[in-house]
Short mmCIF file of C-alpha atoms and ligand atoms in Angstrom, two decimals:
data_model
loop_
_atom_site.label_atom_id
_atom_site.label_comp_id
_atom_site.label_asym_id
_atom_site.label_seq_id
_atom_site.Cartn_x
_atom_site.Cartn_y
_atom_site.Cartn_z
CA MET A 1 -61.92 31.26 81.54
CA ASN A 2 -58.69 33.24 81.90
CA ARG A 3 -55.57 32.05 83.69
CA THR A 4 -56.43 33.88 86.91
CA THR A 5 -59.86 32.30 87.04
CA ARG A 6 -58.43 28.86 86.36
CA ARG A 7 -55.90 29.24 89.14
CA TRP A 8 -58.61 30.46 91.57
CA ARG A 9 -60.65 27.35 90.81
CA VAL A 10 -57.58 25.24 91.38
CA THR A 11 -57.03 26.83 94.80
CA MET A 12 -60.65 26.34 95.87
CA GLY A 13 -60.48 22.69 94.92
CA ALA A 14 -57.31 22.26 96.89
CA THR A 15 -58.81 23.35 100.18
CA VAL A 16 -61.20 20.44 99.86
CA ALA A 17 -59.01 17.80 98.38
CA GLY A 18 -55.65 18.46 99.96
CA LEU A 19 -52.22 19.55 98.91
CA GLY A 20 -51.39 16.53 96.79
CA LEU A 21 -54.34 17.20 94.57
CA LEU A 22 -53.42 20.88 94.50
CA ALA A 23 -50.05 20.07 93.01
CA ALA A 24 -51.52 17.75 90.40
CA THR A 25 -54.38 20.06 89.46
CA ALA A 26 -52.21 23.16 89.39
CA LEU A 27 -49.91 21.44 86.93
CA SER A 28 -52.76 20.55 84.61
CA ALA A 29 -54.41 23.95 85.02
CA GLN A 30 -51.20 25.74 84.13
CA ALA A 31 -50.82 23.56 81.07
CA ALA A 32 -54.24 24.56 79.76
CA GLY A 33 -54.83 27.57 77.59
CA SER A 34 -58.18 29.09 76.78
CA THR A 35 -57.10 30.41 73.38
CA LEU A 36 -55.12 28.86 70.54
CA HIS A 37 -52.19 31.21 71.13
CA GLU A 38 -52.10 30.60 74.87
CA ALA A 39 -52.44 26.82 74.54
CA ALA A 40 -49.78 26.66 71.82
CA ALA A 41 -47.43 28.87 73.84
CA ASP A 42 -47.77 26.46 76.77
CA GLN A 43 -46.43 23.81 74.37
CA GLY A 44 -43.56 26.07 73.26
CA ARG A 45 -45.23 26.69 69.91
CA TYR A 46 -46.93 29.61 68.18
CA PHE A 47 -50.38 29.59 66.63
CA GLY A 48 -50.91 32.12 63.87
CA THR A 49 -53.17 33.34 61.10
CA ALA A 50 -52.95 35.18 57.81
CA LEU A 51 -54.49 38.66 57.89
CA ALA A 52 -55.60 40.94 55.07
CA GLN A 53 -54.96 44.63 55.62
CA GLY A 54 -58.30 45.52 54.01
CA LYS A 55 -60.08 43.84 56.92
CA LEU A 56 -58.22 45.51 59.76
CA ASN A 57 -61.20 47.81 60.34
CA ASP A 58 -63.54 44.83 60.82
CA THR A 59 -63.75 44.61 64.59
CA GLN A 60 -65.08 41.04 64.69
CA TYR A 61 -62.10 39.99 62.58
CA THR A 62 -59.50 41.86 64.63
CA THR A 63 -61.04 40.84 67.94
CA ILE A 64 -60.69 37.15 67.04
CA ALA A 65 -57.22 37.69 65.60
CA ASP A 66 -56.04 39.52 68.70
CA ARG A 67 -57.53 36.99 71.11
CA GLU A 68 -56.55 33.74 69.40
CA PHE A 69 -53.32 34.20 67.45
CA GLY A 70 -49.73 35.06 68.26
CA MET A 71 -48.15 34.99 64.80
CA ILE A 72 -49.34 37.02 61.83
CA THR A 73 -48.70 36.50 58.11
CA ALA A 74 -49.69 39.13 55.54
CA GLU A 75 -51.95 37.20 53.16
CA ASN A 76 -50.89 39.25 50.11
CA GLU A 77 -49.33 42.52 51.27
CA MET A 78 -45.65 41.52 51.42
CA LYS A 79 -45.60 39.69 48.09
CA MET A 80 -43.52 40.90 45.14
CA ASP A 81 -46.36 42.63 43.28
CA ALA A 82 -47.41 44.51 46.42
CA THR A 83 -43.96 45.61 47.56
CA GLU A 84 -42.28 46.51 44.23
CA PRO A 85 -45.09 47.57 41.86
CA GLN A 86 -42.60 49.33 39.58
CA GLN A 87 -39.01 48.24 39.27
CA GLY A 88 -36.97 49.96 41.94
CA VAL A 89 -40.05 51.67 43.43
CA PHE A 90 -40.99 50.00 46.68
CA ASP A 91 -44.34 50.34 48.42
CA TYR A 92 -44.45 48.99 51.95
CA SER A 93 -47.66 50.74 53.00
CA ALA A 94 -49.97 47.70 53.08
CA GLY A 95 -47.32 45.39 54.52
CA ASP A 96 -46.43 47.96 57.16
CA ARG A 97 -50.07 48.17 58.20
CA ILE A 98 -50.10 44.46 58.90
CA VAL A 99 -46.76 44.56 60.70
CA ASP A 100 -47.78 47.59 62.75
CA TRP A 101 -51.05 45.93 63.76
CA ALA A 102 -49.21 42.74 64.70
CA THR A 103 -46.45 44.34 66.71
CA GLY A 104 -48.90 46.80 68.27
CA HIS A 105 -50.85 43.82 69.58
CA GLY A 106 -47.79 41.93 70.80
CA LYS A 107 -47.70 39.46 67.91
CA GLN A 108 -44.80 38.14 65.86
CA VAL A 109 -44.72 38.24 62.06
CA ARG A 110 -44.00 35.63 59.40
CA GLY A 111 -42.87 37.27 56.16
CA HIS A 112 -44.48 35.95 52.95
CA ALA A 113 -42.91 35.78 50.37
CA LEU A 114 -39.67 37.20 48.95
CA ALA A 115 -39.31 35.23 45.70
CA TRP A 116 -42.10 33.40 43.86
CA HIS A 117 -43.09 32.61 40.29
CA SER A 118 -46.61 33.89 41.04
CA GLN A 119 -47.85 37.37 41.98
CA GLN A 120 -44.86 38.95 40.31
CA PRO A 121 -45.36 42.59 39.32
CA GLY A 122 -46.01 43.08 35.61
CA TRP A 123 -42.54 44.45 34.92
CA MET A 124 -40.95 41.32 36.39
CA GLN A 125 -43.19 38.85 34.57
CA SER A 126 -41.67 39.88 31.26
CA MET A 127 -38.07 39.67 32.45
CA GLU A 128 -35.64 36.80 31.92
CA GLY A 129 -31.98 35.93 32.40
CA SER A 130 -29.38 37.91 34.30
CA ALA A 131 -31.53 41.06 34.42
CA LEU A 132 -34.26 39.09 36.19
CA ARG A 133 -31.76 37.40 38.52
CA GLN A 134 -30.41 40.81 39.55
CA ALA A 135 -33.92 42.24 39.93
CA MET A 136 -34.98 39.29 42.10
CA LEU A 137 -31.90 39.58 44.32
CA ASN A 138 -32.40 43.33 44.68
CA HIS A 139 -36.03 42.70 45.64
CA VAL A 140 -35.05 40.16 48.28
CA THR A 141 -32.39 42.50 49.66
CA GLN A 142 -34.60 45.60 49.76
CA VAL A 143 -37.68 43.96 51.28
CA ALA A 144 -35.77 41.90 53.84
CA THR A 145 -33.81 45.02 54.80
CA HIS A 146 -36.98 47.10 55.19
CA TYR A 147 -38.46 44.51 57.56
CA ARG A 148 -35.21 43.62 59.33
CA GLY A 149 -35.82 43.08 63.02
CA LYS A 150 -39.60 42.82 62.55
CA VAL A 151 -39.92 39.40 60.96
CA TYR A 152 -39.52 36.13 62.87
CA ALA A 153 -39.28 34.01 59.73
CA TRP A 154 -39.35 34.65 55.99
CA ASP A 155 -40.72 32.46 53.25
CA VAL A 156 -37.69 33.27 51.14
CA VAL A 157 -38.68 31.10 48.19
CA ASN A 158 -42.22 29.88 47.61
CA GLU A 159 -43.49 26.96 45.49
CA ALA A 160 -40.40 26.32 43.36
CA PHE A 161 -41.11 22.64 42.65
CA SER A 162 -43.52 21.23 40.06
CA ASP A 163 -46.48 18.92 40.61
CA ASN A 164 -45.74 16.70 37.63
CA GLY A 165 -44.64 13.74 39.75
CA ASP A 166 -40.97 13.62 38.78
CA GLY A 167 -39.63 15.89 41.51
CA SER A 168 -38.43 18.50 39.05
CA ARG A 169 -38.26 22.21 39.58
CA ARG A 170 -41.24 24.24 38.42
CA ASP A 171 -40.59 25.93 35.10
CA SER A 172 -40.67 29.69 35.64
CA ASN A 173 -38.77 32.78 34.60
CA LEU A 174 -36.90 32.58 37.92
CA GLN A 175 -35.96 28.92 37.38
CA ARG A 176 -34.71 29.76 33.89
CA THR A 177 -32.17 32.18 35.40
CA GLY A 178 -30.30 29.08 36.61
CA ASN A 179 -30.80 26.26 39.09
CA ASP A 180 -28.93 28.19 41.79
CA TRP A 181 -31.59 30.91 41.98
CA ILE A 182 -33.02 29.49 45.20
CA GLU A 183 -29.76 29.43 47.11
CA ALA A 184 -28.90 32.89 45.74
CA ALA A 185 -32.17 34.18 47.20
CA PHE A 186 -31.39 32.61 50.58
CA GLU A 187 -27.88 34.14 50.61
CA ALA A 188 -29.32 37.58 49.83
CA ALA A 189 -31.97 37.23 52.54
CA ARG A 190 -29.39 36.20 55.15
CA ALA A 191 -27.18 39.16 54.28
CA ALA A 192 -30.13 41.55 54.57
CA ASP A 193 -31.60 40.15 57.80
CA PRO A 194 -29.20 37.89 59.70
CA ASP A 195 -31.66 37.24 62.53
CA ALA A 196 -34.77 36.13 60.64
CA LYS A 197 -35.32 32.42 60.17
CA LEU A 198 -35.18 31.66 56.48
CA CYS A 199 -37.71 29.15 55.16
CA TYR A 200 -38.44 27.31 51.95
CA ASN A 201 -42.25 27.10 51.63
CA ASP A 202 -44.38 24.83 49.40
CA TYR A 203 -47.62 22.84 49.05
CA ASN A 204 -48.24 19.16 48.24
CA THR A 205 -45.18 18.30 50.29
CA ASP A 206 -47.21 16.63 53.05
CA SER A 207 -46.88 12.98 52.08
CA TRP A 208 -43.42 11.57 52.62
CA THR A 209 -43.74 9.38 49.52
CA ASN A 210 -44.68 12.21 47.16
CA PRO A 211 -41.81 12.81 44.67
CA LYS A 212 -42.22 16.55 45.26
CA THR A 213 -41.65 16.04 48.99
CA GLN A 214 -38.58 13.95 48.25
CA ALA A 215 -37.22 16.60 45.90
CA VAL A 216 -37.63 19.39 48.45
CA TYR A 217 -36.03 17.14 51.07
CA ALA A 218 -33.05 16.51 48.79
CA MET A 219 -32.64 20.24 48.21
CA VAL A 220 -32.75 21.06 51.91
CA LYS A 221 -30.29 18.25 52.66
CA ASP A 222 -27.96 19.59 49.98
CA PHE A 223 -28.28 23.16 51.28
CA ARG A 224 -27.48 22.01 54.81
CA SER A 225 -24.43 20.05 53.63
CA ARG A 226 -23.08 23.01 51.65
CA GLY A 227 -23.84 25.69 54.23
CA VAL A 228 -26.55 27.47 52.25
CA PRO A 229 -28.39 29.49 54.92
CA ILE A 230 -31.73 27.72 55.37
CA ASP A 231 -33.34 27.48 58.81
CA CYS A 232 -36.82 26.13 58.21
CA VAL A 233 -39.25 24.47 55.86
CA GLY A 234 -42.84 25.66 55.57
CA PHE A 235 -45.62 23.20 54.80
CA GLN A 236 -48.58 25.14 53.43
CA ALA A 237 -51.07 22.36 54.28
CA HIS A 238 -54.04 23.21 52.05
CA PHE A 239 -56.17 20.08 52.42
CA ASN A 240 -59.48 18.87 51.03
CA SER A 241 -61.16 15.57 50.17
CA GLY A 242 -59.01 15.16 47.07
CA ASN A 243 -55.89 16.01 49.04
CA PRO A 244 -56.47 14.78 52.60
CA VAL A 245 -54.02 14.90 55.48
CA PRO A 246 -51.73 11.92 54.74
CA ASN A 247 -51.20 9.13 57.28
CA ASN A 248 -47.46 9.71 57.14
CA TYR A 249 -47.64 13.46 57.88
CA HIS A 250 -45.77 13.08 61.14
CA GLU A 251 -43.01 11.17 59.36
CA THR A 252 -42.68 13.94 56.79
CA LEU A 253 -42.31 16.65 59.42
CA GLN A 254 -39.88 14.54 61.45
CA ARG A 255 -37.67 13.67 58.47
CA PHE A 256 -37.23 17.32 57.58
CA ALA A 257 -36.62 18.26 61.21
CA ASP A 258 -33.93 15.59 61.34
CA LEU A 259 -32.03 17.59 58.72
CA GLY A 260 -31.52 20.25 61.40
CA VAL A 261 -34.18 22.72 60.27
CA ASP A 262 -37.34 23.91 61.97
CA VAL A 263 -40.60 22.91 60.35
CA GLN A 264 -43.68 25.11 60.36
CA ILE A 265 -47.22 24.61 59.12
CA THR A 266 -47.68 27.85 57.28
CA GLU A 267 -51.07 28.09 55.52
CA LEU A 268 -53.30 25.47 57.09
CA ASP A 269 -56.85 25.11 55.88
CA ILE A 270 -58.97 21.96 55.47
CA GLU A 271 -62.15 22.03 53.42
CA GLY A 272 -65.11 20.28 55.04
CA SER A 273 -67.26 20.58 58.13
CA GLY A 274 -68.17 19.01 61.43
CA GLY A 275 -66.46 16.02 62.96
CA SER A 276 -64.48 14.91 59.95
CA GLN A 277 -62.97 18.35 59.48
CA ALA A 278 -62.28 18.57 63.22
CA GLU A 279 -60.57 15.19 63.14
CA GLN A 280 -58.23 16.27 60.36
CA PHE A 281 -57.34 19.52 62.11
CA SER A 282 -56.60 17.43 65.23
CA GLY A 283 -54.33 15.15 63.22
CA VAL A 284 -52.31 18.05 61.84
CA THR A 285 -51.97 19.60 65.29
CA GLN A 286 -50.93 16.28 66.83
CA ALA A 287 -48.33 15.75 64.11
CA CYS A 288 -46.79 19.14 64.81
CA LEU A 289 -46.73 18.63 68.58
CA ALA A 290 -45.05 15.26 68.08
CA VAL A 291 -42.09 16.87 66.33
CA GLU A 292 -39.89 18.90 68.61
CA ARG A 293 -38.74 21.20 65.83
CA CYS A 294 -42.27 21.91 64.59
CA THR A 295 -42.31 25.43 65.97
CA GLY A 296 -45.81 26.52 65.05
CA ILE A 297 -48.98 26.40 63.01
CA THR A 298 -50.55 29.19 60.98
CA VAL A 299 -54.07 28.94 59.57
CA TRP A 300 -54.71 30.75 56.27
CA GLY A 301 -57.37 33.17 57.46
CA VAL A 302 -59.64 33.87 60.42
CA ARG A 303 -63.28 33.06 59.45
CA ASP A 304 -64.48 30.75 56.69
CA THR A 305 -65.68 33.81 54.81
CA ASP A 306 -62.16 35.28 54.86
CA SER A 307 -60.66 32.27 53.08
CA TRP A 308 -59.32 32.26 49.52
CA ARG A 309 -61.61 29.23 49.12
CA ALA A 310 -64.53 30.33 51.28
CA SER A 311 -67.01 27.89 49.74
CA GLY A 312 -65.03 25.03 51.27
CA THR A 313 -65.48 26.46 54.80
CA PRO A 314 -61.89 25.46 55.60
CA LEU A 315 -61.08 27.49 58.74
CA LEU A 316 -61.63 27.42 62.50
CA PHE A 317 -64.29 30.17 62.80
CA ASP A 318 -67.53 30.36 60.84
CA GLY A 319 -68.69 33.40 58.94
CA ASN A 320 -70.28 34.79 62.11
CA GLY A 321 -67.03 34.52 64.01
CA GLN A 322 -68.23 31.52 66.03
CA LYS A 323 -65.82 28.75 67.04
CA LYS A 324 -66.32 25.60 64.98
CA ALA A 325 -65.88 21.97 66.05
CA ALA A 326 -62.46 22.14 64.38
CA TYR A 327 -61.50 25.01 66.69
CA HIS A 328 -62.37 23.04 69.82
CA ALA A 329 -60.56 19.99 68.48
CA VAL A 330 -57.35 21.95 67.87
CA LEU A 331 -57.56 23.61 71.29
CA ASP A 332 -58.06 20.23 72.97
CA VAL A 333 -54.99 18.79 71.28
CA LEU A 334 -52.91 21.84 72.17
CA ASN A 335 -54.05 21.45 75.78
CA GLY A 336 -52.76 17.92 75.84
CA GLY A 337 -56.08 16.15 75.82
CA GLU A 338 -57.56 13.81 73.29
CA PRO A 339 -59.72 15.59 70.71
CA GLY A 340 -63.19 16.08 72.14
CA ASP A 341 -62.42 15.47 75.82
CA GLY A 342 -62.32 19.16 76.62
CA GLY A 343 -58.57 19.28 77.27
CA SER A 344 -56.70 18.63 80.45
CA ALA A 345 -58.07 21.64 82.36
CA THR A 346 -61.69 20.71 82.11
CA SER A 347 -61.67 16.92 81.99
O1 G3I B 1 -57.02 43.48 45.75
C1 G3I B 1 -57.71 43.17 44.52
C2 G3I B 1 -58.97 43.97 44.41
O2 G3I B 1 -58.65 45.32 44.32
C3 G3I B 1 -59.75 43.50 43.19
O3 G3I B 1 -60.97 44.15 43.14
C4 G3I B 1 -60.00 42.01 43.25
C5 G3I B 1 -60.69 41.46 42.01
O4 G3I B 1 -60.38 40.14 41.77
O5 G3I B 1 -58.76 41.33 43.36
C6 G3I B 1 -58.05 41.71 44.54
O6 G3I B 1 -56.84 41.00 44.59
C7 G3I B 1 -56.94 39.61 44.88
C8 G3I B 1 -56.19 39.34 46.17
O7 G3I B 1 -56.16 37.94 46.42
C9 G3I B 1 -56.82 40.03 47.39
O8 G3I B 1 -58.09 39.52 47.62
C10 G3I B 1 -56.32 38.84 43.73
O9 G3I B 1 -57.10 39.00 42.56
C11 G3I B 1 -56.20 37.39 44.08
O10 G3I B 1 -55.43 36.73 43.08
C12 G3I B 1 -55.49 37.22 45.41
O11 G3I B 1 -55.49 35.85 45.75
C13 G3I B 1 -54.52 35.46 46.69
C14 G3I B 1 -53.68 34.35 46.10
O12 G3I B 1 -52.76 33.89 47.08
C15 G3I B 1 -52.90 34.81 44.89
O13 G3I B 1 -52.01 33.84 44.47
C16 G3I B 1 -55.24 34.99 47.94
O14 G3I B 1 -55.88 36.10 48.57
C17 G3I B 1 -54.24 34.37 48.91
O15 G3I B 1 -54.93 33.73 49.96
C18 G3I B 1 -53.41 33.32 48.18
O16 G3I B 1 -52.46 32.80 49.08
C19 G3I B 1 -51.64 31.76 48.56
C20 G3I B 1 -50.27 31.91 49.21
O17 G3I B 1 -49.76 33.20 48.99
C21 G3I B 1 -49.31 30.85 48.69
N1 G3I B 1 -49.86 29.51 48.84
C22 G3I B 1 -51.20 29.31 48.29
C23 G3I B 1 -52.17 30.35 48.87
C24 G3I B 1 -53.58 30.11 48.37
O18 G3I B 1 -53.68 30.27 47.00
#
């Protein structure tokens, strides 16, 4: 049901039930969206997806993406190996295709990712020291400049902390250029695109008690106190039975937000099926809505079959493009209802 239809039904009901009911029903009807994007927008949030440029000619894929999502992330096309395949030779063709599709359909774009230990082009993988530092900063500057004005938020640095339980930085060629490589990347990104929100993005930072979460928090707190230009923290949110949504997820998001940065759920997927998967998607959505500075949620793909871990069926649409229980659960939460009650417009 589109907005016009919902409002027509509201008006018909009012003639029977009176003006008081009209006011109450109109309020709830206006708060209800029939798509993820519309329902999230009514809550002052975005709802996005990752897209792969190789699938932009799949009409089922693009129809769902256009209908349901308002924020687009290039799944691979804006990464370092894609955008600078040879040193100093930049190729924006695949990234531009995603951006052009997004802007042509009235969507915003999250940029992913300017500096990362993974998916480096071959020439960069073998570099170290000051030559690598300069190459990384030039990459950040060139790519952020190319997309200036087109990107709502950048994942400036991705996955820079280790999973070894001591909160240390991940060992990488970038880390070995000096501990200040992250702030240097943020400074370069700010200079190149002063209007984009600049995010630090990572995974396994969902539980507040995880040492990795604490280490990222300490870095963001330090950056804020020293004026390093950071605007947001991205929580990738790749969940499965071995790594479920933690009970303290809301606390994690709130603690970071309290540092004065936006928080965003940037790569959400949850392996599973049916009610238990739906329940976890609801929990993540509720946690975001409960934090004023949680500005949006992006799922990491459209249909289960589009996922980087397709066998785990971790997304909101099945391989036939049908809405799953998890989809309805997320929409219900976005519409302000309890999961499963159909949302405020239809209850
Ligand atoms: O494009 C080539 C294709 O030409 C070739 O035939 C094929 C053979 O393997 O590979 C294709 O490239 C693959 C690419 O995805 C596109 O499908 C790469 O091998 C593969 O490594 C790459 O995987 C991506 C992965 O990042 C790489 O790290 C996934 O699609 C992408 O979903 C995933 O996304 C990451 C985020 O960037 C960061 N957070 C974790 C997340 C999941 O791993």
